[in-house]
Short mmCIF file of N, CA and C in Angstrom, two decimals:
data_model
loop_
_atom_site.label_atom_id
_atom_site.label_comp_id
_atom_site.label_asym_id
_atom_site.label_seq_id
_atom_site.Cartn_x
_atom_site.Cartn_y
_atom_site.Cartn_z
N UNK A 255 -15.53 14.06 54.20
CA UNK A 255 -15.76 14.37 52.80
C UNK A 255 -14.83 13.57 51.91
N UNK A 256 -13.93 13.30 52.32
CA UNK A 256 -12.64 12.41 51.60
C UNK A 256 -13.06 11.02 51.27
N UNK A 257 -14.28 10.44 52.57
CA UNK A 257 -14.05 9.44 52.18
C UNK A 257 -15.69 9.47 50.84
N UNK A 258 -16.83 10.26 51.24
CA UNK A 258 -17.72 10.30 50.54
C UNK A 258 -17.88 11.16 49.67
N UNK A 259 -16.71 11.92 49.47
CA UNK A 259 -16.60 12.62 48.05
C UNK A 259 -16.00 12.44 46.43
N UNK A 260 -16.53 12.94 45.57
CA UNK A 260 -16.06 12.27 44.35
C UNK A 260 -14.98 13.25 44.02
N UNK A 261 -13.97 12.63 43.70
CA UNK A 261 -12.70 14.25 43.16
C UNK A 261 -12.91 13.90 41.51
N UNK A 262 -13.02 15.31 41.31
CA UNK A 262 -13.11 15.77 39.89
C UNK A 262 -11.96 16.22 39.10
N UNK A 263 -11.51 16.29 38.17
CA UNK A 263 -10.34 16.70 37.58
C UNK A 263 -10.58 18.02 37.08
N UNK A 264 -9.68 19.01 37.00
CA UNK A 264 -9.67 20.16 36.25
C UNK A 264 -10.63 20.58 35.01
N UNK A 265 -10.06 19.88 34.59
CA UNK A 265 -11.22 19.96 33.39
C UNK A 265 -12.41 19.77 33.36
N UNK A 266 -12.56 18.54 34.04
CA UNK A 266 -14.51 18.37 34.62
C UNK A 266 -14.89 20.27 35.17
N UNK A 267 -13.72 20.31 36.30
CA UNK A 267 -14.49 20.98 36.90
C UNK A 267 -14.56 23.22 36.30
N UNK A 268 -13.74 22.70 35.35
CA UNK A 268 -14.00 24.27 34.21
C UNK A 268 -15.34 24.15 33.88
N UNK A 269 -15.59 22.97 32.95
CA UNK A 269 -16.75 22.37 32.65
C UNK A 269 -17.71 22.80 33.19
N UNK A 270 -17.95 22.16 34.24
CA UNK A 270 -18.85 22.30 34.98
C UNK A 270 -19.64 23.92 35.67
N UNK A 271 -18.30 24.19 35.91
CA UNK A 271 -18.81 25.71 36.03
C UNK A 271 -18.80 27.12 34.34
N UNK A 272 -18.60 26.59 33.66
CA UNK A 272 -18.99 27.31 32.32
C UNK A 272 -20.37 26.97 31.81
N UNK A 273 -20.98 25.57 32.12
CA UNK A 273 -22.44 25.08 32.07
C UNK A 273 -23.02 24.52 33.13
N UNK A 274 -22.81 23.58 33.23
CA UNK A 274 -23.76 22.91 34.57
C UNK A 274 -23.05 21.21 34.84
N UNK A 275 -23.38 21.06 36.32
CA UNK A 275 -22.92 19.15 36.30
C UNK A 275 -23.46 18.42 35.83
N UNK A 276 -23.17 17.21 35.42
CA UNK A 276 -24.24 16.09 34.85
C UNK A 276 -25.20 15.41 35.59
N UNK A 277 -26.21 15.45 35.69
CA UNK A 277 -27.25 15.08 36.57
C UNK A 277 -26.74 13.74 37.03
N UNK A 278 -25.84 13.04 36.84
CA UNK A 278 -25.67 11.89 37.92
C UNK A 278 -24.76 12.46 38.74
N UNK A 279 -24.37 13.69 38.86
CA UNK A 279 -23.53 14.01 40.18
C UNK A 279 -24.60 15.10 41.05
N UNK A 280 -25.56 15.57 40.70
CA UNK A 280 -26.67 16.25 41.27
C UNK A 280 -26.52 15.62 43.14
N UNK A 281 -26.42 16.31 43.85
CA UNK A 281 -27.00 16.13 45.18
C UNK A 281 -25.59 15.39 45.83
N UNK A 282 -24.42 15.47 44.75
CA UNK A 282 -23.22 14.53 45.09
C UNK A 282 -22.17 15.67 45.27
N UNK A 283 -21.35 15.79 46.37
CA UNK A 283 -19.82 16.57 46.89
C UNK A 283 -18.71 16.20 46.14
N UNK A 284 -18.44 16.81 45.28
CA UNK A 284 -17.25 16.72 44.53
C UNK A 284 -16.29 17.92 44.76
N UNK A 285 -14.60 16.87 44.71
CA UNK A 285 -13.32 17.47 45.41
C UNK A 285 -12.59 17.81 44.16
N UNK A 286 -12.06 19.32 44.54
CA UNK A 286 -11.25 19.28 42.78
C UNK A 286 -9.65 18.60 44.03
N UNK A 287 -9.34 17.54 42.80
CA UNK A 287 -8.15 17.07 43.28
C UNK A 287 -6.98 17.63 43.39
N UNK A 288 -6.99 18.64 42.33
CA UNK A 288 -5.61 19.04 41.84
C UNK A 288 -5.60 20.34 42.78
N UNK A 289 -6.87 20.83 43.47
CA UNK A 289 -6.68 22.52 44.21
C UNK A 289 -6.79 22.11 45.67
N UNK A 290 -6.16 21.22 46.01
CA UNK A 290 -5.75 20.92 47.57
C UNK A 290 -7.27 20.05 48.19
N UNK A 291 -8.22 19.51 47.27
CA UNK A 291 -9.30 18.74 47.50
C UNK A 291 -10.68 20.40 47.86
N UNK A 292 -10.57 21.02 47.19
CA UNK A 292 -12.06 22.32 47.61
C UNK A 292 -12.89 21.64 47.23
N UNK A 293 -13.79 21.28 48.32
CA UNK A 293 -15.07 20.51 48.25
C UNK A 293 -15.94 21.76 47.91
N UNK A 294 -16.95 21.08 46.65
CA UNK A 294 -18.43 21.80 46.17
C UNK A 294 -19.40 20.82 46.41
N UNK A 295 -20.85 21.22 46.69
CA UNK A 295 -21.79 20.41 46.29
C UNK A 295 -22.37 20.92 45.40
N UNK A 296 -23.25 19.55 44.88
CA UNK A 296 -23.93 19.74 43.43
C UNK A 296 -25.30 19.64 43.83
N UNK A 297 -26.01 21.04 43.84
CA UNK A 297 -27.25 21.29 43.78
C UNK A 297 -28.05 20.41 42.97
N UNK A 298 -29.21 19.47 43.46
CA UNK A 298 -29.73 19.39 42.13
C UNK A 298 -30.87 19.73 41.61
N UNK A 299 -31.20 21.18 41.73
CA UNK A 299 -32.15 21.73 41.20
C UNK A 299 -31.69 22.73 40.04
N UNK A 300 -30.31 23.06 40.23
CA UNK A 300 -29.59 23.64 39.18
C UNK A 300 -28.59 23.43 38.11
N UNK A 301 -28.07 22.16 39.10
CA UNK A 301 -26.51 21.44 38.89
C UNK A 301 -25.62 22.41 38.99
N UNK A 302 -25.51 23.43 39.40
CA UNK A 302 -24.52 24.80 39.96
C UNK A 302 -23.50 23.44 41.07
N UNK A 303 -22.34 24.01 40.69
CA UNK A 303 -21.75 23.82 42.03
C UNK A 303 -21.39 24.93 43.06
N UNK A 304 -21.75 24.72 44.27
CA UNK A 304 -21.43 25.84 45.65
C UNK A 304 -20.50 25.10 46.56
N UNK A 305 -19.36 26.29 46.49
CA UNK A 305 -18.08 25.78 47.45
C UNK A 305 -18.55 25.81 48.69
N UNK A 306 -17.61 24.66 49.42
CA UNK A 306 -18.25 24.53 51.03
C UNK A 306 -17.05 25.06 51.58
N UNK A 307 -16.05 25.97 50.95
CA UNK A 307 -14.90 26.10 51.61
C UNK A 307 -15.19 25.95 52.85
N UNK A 308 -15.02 27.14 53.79
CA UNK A 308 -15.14 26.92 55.49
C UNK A 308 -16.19 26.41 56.08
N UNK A 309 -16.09 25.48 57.33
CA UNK A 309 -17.07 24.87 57.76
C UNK A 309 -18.49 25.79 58.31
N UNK A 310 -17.84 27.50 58.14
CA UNK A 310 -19.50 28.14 58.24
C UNK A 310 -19.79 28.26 56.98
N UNK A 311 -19.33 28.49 55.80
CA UNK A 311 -19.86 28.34 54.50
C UNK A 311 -21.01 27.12 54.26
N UNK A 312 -20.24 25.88 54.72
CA UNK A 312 -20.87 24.42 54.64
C UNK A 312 -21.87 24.46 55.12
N UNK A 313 -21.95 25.18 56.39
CA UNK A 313 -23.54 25.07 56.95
C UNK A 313 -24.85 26.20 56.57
N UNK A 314 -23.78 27.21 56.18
CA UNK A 314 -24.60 27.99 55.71
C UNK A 314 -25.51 27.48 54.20
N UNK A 315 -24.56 26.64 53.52
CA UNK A 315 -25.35 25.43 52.73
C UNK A 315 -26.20 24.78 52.93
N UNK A 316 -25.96 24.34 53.68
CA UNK A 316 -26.99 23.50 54.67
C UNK A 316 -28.38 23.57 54.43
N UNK A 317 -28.14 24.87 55.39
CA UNK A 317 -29.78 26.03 56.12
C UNK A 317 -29.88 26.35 54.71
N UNK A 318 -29.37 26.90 53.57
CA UNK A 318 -29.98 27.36 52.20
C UNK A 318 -30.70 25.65 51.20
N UNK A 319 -30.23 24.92 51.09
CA UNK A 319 -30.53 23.58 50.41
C UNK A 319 -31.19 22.39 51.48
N UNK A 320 -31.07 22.39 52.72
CA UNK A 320 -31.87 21.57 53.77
C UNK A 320 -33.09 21.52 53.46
N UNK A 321 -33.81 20.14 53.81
CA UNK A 321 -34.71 20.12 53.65
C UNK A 321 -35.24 19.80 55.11
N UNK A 322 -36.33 20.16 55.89
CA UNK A 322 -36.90 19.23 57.36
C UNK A 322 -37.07 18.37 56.92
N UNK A 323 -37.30 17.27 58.56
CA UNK A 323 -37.57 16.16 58.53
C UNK A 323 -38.64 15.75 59.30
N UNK A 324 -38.88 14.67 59.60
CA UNK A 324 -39.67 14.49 61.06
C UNK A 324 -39.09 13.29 61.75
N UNK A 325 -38.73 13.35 63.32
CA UNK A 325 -38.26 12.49 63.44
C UNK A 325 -38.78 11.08 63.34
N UNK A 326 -40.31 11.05 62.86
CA UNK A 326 -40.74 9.64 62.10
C UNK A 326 -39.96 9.13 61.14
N UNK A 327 -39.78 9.83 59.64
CA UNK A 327 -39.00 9.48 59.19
C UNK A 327 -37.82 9.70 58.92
N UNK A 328 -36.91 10.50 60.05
CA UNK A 328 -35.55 10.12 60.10
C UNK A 328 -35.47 8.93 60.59
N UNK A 329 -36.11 7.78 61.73
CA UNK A 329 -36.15 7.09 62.48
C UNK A 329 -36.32 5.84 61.06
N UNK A 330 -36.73 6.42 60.25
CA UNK A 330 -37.03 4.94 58.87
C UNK A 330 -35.39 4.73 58.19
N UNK A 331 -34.98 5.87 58.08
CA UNK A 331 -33.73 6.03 57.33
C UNK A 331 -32.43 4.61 57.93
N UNK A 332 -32.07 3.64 57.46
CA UNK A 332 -31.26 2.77 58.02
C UNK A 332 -29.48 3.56 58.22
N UNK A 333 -29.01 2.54 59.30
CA UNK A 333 -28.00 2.82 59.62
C UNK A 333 -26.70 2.21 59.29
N UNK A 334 -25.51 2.99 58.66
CA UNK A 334 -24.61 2.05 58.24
C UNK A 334 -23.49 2.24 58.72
N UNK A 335 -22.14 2.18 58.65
CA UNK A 335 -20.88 2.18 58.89
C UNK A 335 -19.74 2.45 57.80
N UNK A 336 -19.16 3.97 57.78
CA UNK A 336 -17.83 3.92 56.99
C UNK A 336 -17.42 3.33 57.08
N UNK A 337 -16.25 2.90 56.30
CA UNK A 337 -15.18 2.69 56.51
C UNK A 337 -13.94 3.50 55.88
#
């Protein structure tokens, strides 16, 4: 998440939860920097952010916002490399 998450500042992230995220962070994991990095994702059917605190929270995200696939087109999806 550190390396593919966006950290947000305090204030974004009052913001954000008194109204909603800005649709260019929709579907994007943002870290509040300043509260030890608490990763949220940004729904984007609501722009709500939902904490992923513990890794059963995260998945329980998952299974609630997942969408299926088929392995046809997971098999289209290209492959890349962090760094």
């Amino acid at each position: 998440m550190r390396q593919l998450g966006l950290g947000i500042s305090e204030k974004d992230y009052t913001s954000f939860t008194k109204t909603k995220a800005p649709t260019r962070l929709a579907g994007r994991i943002v870290l509040r920097v300043k509260a030890h990095g608490e990763a949220y994702y940004v729904n984007p059917l609501d722009l709500k952010l939902y904490s992923l605190g513990r890794p059963a929270d995260a998945f329980a995200l998952m299974r609630k916002f997942g969408l299926g696939i088929t392995n046809a087109n997971l098999r289209m999806i290209g492959v890349g490399l962090l760094k």
